[in-house]
Coordinates of C-alpha atoms and ligand atoms in Angstrom, one line a residue:
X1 CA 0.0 0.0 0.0
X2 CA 1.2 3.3 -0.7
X3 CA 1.0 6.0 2.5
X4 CA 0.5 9.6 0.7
X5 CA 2.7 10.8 4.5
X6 CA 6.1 8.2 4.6
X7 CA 6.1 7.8 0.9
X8 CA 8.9 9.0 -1.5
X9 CA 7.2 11.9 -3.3
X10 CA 8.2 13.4 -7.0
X11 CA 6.4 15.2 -9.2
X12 CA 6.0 16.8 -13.0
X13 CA 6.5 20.4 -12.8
X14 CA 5.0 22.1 -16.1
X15 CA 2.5 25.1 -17.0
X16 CA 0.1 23.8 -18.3
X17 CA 0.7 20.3 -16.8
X18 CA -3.3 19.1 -16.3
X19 CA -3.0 17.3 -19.6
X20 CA 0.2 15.4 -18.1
X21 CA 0.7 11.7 -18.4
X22 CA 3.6 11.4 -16.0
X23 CA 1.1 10.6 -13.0
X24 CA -0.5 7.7 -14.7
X25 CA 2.8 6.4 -15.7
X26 CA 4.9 6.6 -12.9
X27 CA 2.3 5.3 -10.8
X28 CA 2.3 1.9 -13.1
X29 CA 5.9 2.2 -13.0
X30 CA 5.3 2.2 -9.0
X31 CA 2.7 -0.1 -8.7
X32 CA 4.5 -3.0 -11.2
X33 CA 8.2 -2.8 -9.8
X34 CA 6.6 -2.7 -5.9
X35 CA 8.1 1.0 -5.6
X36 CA 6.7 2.9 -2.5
X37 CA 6.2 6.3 -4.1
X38 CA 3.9 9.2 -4.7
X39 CA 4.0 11.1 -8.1
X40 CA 1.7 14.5 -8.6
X41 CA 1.2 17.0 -11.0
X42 CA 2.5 20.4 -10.1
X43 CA 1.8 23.6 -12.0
X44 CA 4.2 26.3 -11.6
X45 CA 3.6 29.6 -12.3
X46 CA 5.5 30.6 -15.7
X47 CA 8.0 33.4 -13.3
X48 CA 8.3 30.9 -11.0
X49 CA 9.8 27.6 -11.7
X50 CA 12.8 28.3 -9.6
X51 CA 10.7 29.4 -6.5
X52 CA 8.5 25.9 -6.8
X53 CA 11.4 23.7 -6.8
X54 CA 13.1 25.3 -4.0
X55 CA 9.1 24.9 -2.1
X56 CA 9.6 20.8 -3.4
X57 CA 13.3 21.0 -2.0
X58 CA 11.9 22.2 1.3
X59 CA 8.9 19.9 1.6
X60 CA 11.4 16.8 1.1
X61 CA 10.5 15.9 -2.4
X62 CA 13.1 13.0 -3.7
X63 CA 12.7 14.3 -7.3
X64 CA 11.0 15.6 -10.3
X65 CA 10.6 15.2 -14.3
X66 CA 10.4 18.7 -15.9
X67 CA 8.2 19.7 -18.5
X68 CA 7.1 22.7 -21.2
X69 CA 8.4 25.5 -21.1
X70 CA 11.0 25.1 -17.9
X71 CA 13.2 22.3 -19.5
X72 CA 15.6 25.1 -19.8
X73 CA 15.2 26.5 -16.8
X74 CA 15.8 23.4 -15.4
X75 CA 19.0 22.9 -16.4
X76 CA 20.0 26.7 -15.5
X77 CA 18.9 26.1 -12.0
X78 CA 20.8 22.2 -11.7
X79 CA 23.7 22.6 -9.0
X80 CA 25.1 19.4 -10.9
X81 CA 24.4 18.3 -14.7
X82 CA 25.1 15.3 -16.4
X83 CA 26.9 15.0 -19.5
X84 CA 23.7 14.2 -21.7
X85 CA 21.6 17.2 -20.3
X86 CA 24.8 19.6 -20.4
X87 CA 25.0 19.1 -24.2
X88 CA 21.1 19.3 -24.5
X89 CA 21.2 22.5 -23.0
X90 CA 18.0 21.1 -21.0
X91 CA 16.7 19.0 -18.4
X92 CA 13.6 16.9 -17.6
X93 CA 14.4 14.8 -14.6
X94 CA 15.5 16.2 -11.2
X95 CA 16.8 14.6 -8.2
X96 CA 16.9 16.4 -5.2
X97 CA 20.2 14.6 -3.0
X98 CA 22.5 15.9 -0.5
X99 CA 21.3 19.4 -0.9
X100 CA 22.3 19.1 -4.6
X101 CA 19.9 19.6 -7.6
X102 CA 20.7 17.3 -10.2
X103 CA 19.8 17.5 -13.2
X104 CA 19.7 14.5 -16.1
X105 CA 17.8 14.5 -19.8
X106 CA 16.1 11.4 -20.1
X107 CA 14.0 12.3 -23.3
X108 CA 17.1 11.1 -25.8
X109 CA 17.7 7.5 -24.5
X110 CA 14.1 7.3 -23.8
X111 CA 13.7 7.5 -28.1
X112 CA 17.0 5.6 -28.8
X113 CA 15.1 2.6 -25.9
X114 CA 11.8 3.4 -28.0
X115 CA 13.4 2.6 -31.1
X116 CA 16.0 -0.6 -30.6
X117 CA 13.9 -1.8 -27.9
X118 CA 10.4 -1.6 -28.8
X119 CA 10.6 -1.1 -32.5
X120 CA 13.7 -4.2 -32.9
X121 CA 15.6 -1.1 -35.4
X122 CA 19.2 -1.2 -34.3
X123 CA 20.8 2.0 -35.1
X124 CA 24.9 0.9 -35.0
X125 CA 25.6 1.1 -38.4
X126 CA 22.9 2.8 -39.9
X127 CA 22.0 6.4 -41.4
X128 CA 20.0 8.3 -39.6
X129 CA 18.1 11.8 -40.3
X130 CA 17.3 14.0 -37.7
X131 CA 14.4 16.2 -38.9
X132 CA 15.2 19.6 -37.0
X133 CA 17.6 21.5 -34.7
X134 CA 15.7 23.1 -31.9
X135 CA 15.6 21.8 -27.9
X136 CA 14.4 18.5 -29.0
X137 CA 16.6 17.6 -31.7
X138 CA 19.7 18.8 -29.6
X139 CA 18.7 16.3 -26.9
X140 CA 18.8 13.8 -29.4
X141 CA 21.6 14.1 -31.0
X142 CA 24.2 12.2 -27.7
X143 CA 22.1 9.1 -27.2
X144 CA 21.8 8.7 -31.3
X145 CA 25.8 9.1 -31.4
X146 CA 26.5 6.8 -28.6
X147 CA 24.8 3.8 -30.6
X148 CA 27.2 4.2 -33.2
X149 CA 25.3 5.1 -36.5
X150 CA 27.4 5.6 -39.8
X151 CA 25.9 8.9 -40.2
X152 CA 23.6 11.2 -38.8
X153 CA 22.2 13.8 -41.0
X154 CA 21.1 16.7 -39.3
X155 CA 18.3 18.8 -41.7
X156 CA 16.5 22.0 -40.6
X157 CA 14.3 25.1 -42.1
X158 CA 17.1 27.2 -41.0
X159 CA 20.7 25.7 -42.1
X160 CA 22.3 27.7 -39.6
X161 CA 20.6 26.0 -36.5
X162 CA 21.5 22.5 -37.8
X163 CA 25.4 24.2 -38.8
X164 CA 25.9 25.3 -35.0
X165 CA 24.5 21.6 -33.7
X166 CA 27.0 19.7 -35.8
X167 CA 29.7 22.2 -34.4
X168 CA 28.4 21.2 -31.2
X169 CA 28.9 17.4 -31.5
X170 CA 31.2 17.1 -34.1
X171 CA 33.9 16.4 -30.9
X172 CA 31.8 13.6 -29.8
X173 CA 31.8 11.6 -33.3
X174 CA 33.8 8.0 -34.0
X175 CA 34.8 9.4 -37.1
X176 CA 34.6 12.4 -39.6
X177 CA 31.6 13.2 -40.9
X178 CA 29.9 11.3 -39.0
X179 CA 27.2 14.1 -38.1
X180 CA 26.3 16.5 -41.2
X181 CA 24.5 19.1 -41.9
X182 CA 21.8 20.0 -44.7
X183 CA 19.0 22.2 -45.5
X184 CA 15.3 20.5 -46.4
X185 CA 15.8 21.0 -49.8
X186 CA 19.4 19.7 -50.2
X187 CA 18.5 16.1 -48.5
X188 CA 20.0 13.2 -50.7
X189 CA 19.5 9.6 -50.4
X190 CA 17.3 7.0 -48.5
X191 CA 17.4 6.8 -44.9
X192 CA 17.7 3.7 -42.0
X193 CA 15.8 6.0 -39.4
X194 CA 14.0 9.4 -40.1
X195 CA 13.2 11.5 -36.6
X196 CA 11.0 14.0 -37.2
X197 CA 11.9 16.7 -34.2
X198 CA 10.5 19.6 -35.4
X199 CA 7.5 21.0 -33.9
X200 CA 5.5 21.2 -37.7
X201 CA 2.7 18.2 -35.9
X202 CA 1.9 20.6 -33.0
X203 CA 0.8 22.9 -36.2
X204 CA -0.8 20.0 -38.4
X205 CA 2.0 20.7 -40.5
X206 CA 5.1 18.7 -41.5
X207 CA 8.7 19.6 -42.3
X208 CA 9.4 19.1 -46.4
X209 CA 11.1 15.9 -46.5
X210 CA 11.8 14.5 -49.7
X211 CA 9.6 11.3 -50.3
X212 CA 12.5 9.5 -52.0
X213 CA 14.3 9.4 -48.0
X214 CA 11.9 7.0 -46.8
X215 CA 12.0 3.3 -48.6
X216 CA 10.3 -0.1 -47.2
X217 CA 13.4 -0.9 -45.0
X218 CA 12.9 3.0 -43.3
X219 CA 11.3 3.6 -39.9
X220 CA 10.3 6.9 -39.1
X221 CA 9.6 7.9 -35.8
X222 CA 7.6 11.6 -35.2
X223 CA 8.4 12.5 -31.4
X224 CA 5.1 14.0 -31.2
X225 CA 2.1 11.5 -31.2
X226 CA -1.9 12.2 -30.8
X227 CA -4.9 10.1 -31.4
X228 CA -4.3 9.9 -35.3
X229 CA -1.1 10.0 -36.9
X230 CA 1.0 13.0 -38.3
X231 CA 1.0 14.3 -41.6
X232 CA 4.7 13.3 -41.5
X233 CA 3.7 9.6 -40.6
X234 CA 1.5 9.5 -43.1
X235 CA 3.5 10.7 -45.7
X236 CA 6.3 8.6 -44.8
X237 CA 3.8 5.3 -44.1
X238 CA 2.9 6.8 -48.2
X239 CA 6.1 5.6 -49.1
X240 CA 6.8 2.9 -47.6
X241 CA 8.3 3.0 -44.1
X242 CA 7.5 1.6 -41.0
X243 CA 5.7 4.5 -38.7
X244 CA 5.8 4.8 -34.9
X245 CA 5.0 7.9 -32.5
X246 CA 6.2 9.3 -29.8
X247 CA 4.3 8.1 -27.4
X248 CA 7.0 4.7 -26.7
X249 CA 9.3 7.8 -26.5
X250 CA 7.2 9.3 -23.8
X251 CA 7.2 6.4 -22.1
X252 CA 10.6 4.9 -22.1
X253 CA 12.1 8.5 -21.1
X254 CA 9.6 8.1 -18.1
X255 CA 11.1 4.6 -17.1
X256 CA 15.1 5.8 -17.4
X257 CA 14.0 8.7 -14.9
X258 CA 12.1 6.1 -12.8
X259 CA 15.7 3.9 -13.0
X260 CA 17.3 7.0 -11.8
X261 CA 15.5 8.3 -8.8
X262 CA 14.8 4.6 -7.8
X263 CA 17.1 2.5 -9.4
X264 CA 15.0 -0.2 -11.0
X265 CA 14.1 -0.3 -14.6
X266 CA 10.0 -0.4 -14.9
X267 CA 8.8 -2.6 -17.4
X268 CA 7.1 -0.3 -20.3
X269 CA 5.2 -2.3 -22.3
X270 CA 2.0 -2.9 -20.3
X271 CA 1.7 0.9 -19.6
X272 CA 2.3 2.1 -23.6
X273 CA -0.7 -0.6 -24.5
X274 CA -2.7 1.0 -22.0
X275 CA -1.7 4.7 -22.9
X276 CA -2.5 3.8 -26.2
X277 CA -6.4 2.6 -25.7
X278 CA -6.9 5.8 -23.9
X279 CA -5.6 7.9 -26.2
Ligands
ATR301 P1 11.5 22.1 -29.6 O1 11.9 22.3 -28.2 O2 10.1 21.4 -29.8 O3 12.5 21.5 -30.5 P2 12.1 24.6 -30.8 O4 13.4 24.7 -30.1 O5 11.3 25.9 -31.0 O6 11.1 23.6 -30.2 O7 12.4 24.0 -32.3 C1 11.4 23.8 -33.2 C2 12.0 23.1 -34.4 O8 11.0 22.7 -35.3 C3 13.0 23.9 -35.2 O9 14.0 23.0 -35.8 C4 12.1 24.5 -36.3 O10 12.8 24.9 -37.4 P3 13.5 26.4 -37.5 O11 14.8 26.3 -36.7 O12 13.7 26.6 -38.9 O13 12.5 27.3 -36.9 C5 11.3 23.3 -36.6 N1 10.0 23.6 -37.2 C6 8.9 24.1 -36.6 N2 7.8 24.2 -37.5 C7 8.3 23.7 -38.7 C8 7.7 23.6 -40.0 N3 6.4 23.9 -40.2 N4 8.4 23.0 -41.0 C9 9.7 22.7 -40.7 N5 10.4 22.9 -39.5 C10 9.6 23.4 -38.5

């Protein structure tokens, strides 16, 4: 039985955050690994992110996941970073320890776990485009290198974005060339892996990605996901690929913060069915 008074509490800190998912996950998380914890939503108000963590600090919170807009934030307030959420520039998992603030990004080996794990796509080896450069796509890029692709192709609306990310990684690549960058209408070739990590599916809109980069042995992953599919999975799904959304993301990045407040790894499958019929 959980007790709401002796149990380890965390939280998702967001504005708005009554549309979150984190309660309902964690608490399966909780409930299928025999974790003693409490998990709530917490709203902060948009000039006060800072001030609510230190209140969560204070009322002996163990921890928190970190949502739109304060991912930034987050990371600006950490007293300690890791490596991964330094070079995303962002955070979305807390823990509170010691009187330090850590501060971790789960949300890049929660999509590299969604994708060899769930989908069975390996990515040693393979090519890989990464559909924008903004917060999401820089979280990405780390994880994605760290499973040793041939190449990842970094394409943007604005060249320049996806020309300073390269810059940024470049030092963490096996070998030259290894991350590139190109504009949407310069993209050449077919594709192991297409990401889409622009924000285009928030607007019902999709980034301009030639049809000719997806082919039937392509999976293409959108990080956003919804009741129906994107216009970018169904344009990809048009020619051929393999579609999946980003709701295994959601979930897996869910289950490596669980591993890190609590050290056990949840098992994710029975929760993404479920998330999926109540969609
Ligand atoms: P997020 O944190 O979701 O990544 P962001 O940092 O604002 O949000 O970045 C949004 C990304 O989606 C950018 O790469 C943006 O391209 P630009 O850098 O050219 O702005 C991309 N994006 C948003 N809407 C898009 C659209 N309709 N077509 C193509 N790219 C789009």
């Amino acid at each position: 039985m959980t007790d709401q008074y002796s149990a380890d509490r965390y939280c998702v800190i967001g504005n708005p955050i009554a549309h979150s998912k984190s309660p309902e996950i964690h608490a399966a998380f909780a409930a299928t690994s025999g974790q003693d914890l409490v998990y709530e939503r917490c709203l902060a108000p948009l000039d006060g992110f800072a001030g609510t963590v230190r209140r969560l600090v204070a009322e002996g919170y163990r921890g928190a996941n970190v949502t739109v807009p304060f991912k930034l934030e987050a990371a600006a307030i950490a007293t300690r970073l890791s490596a991964r959420a330094r070079l995303a520039g962002a955070v979305n998992t807390l823990r509170f320890e010691g009187g330090e603030i850590v501060g971790d990004n789960t949300d890049g080996p929660g999509l590299v776990a969604d994708i060899v794990r769930n989908a069975g796509v390996a990515l040693a080896g393979k090519r890989v485009l990464l559909l924008g450069a903004g917060g999401a796509a820089r979280g990405i890029v780390l994880p994605f290198l760290e499973q040793g692709p041939a190449a990842i192709v970094i394409a943007n609306r604005t060249r320049a974005t996806a020309d300073a990310l390269v810059e940024q990684f470049a030092a963490h690549a096996s070998h030259p060339g290894q991350v590139s960058a190109v504009g949407m209408d310069a993209i050449e070739g077919v594709f192991d892996v297409v990401v889409n990590a622009t924000s285009a599916s928030l607007a019902a809109d999709m980034p301009p990605v030639p049809a000719a980069s997806f082919g039937p042995d392509t999976l293409a992953v959108d990080i956003m996901y919804g009741k129906e599919p994107s216009q970018f999975m169904e344009f990809a799904a048009l020619h051929g690929a393999a579609v999946r959304d980003g709701l295994g993301m959601l979930v897996e990045q869910a289950a490596e913060a669980f591993a890190l407040w609590r050290g056990v790894r949840p098992a994710t499958m029975p929760v993404l069915v479920q998330l999926r019929s109540s969609l």
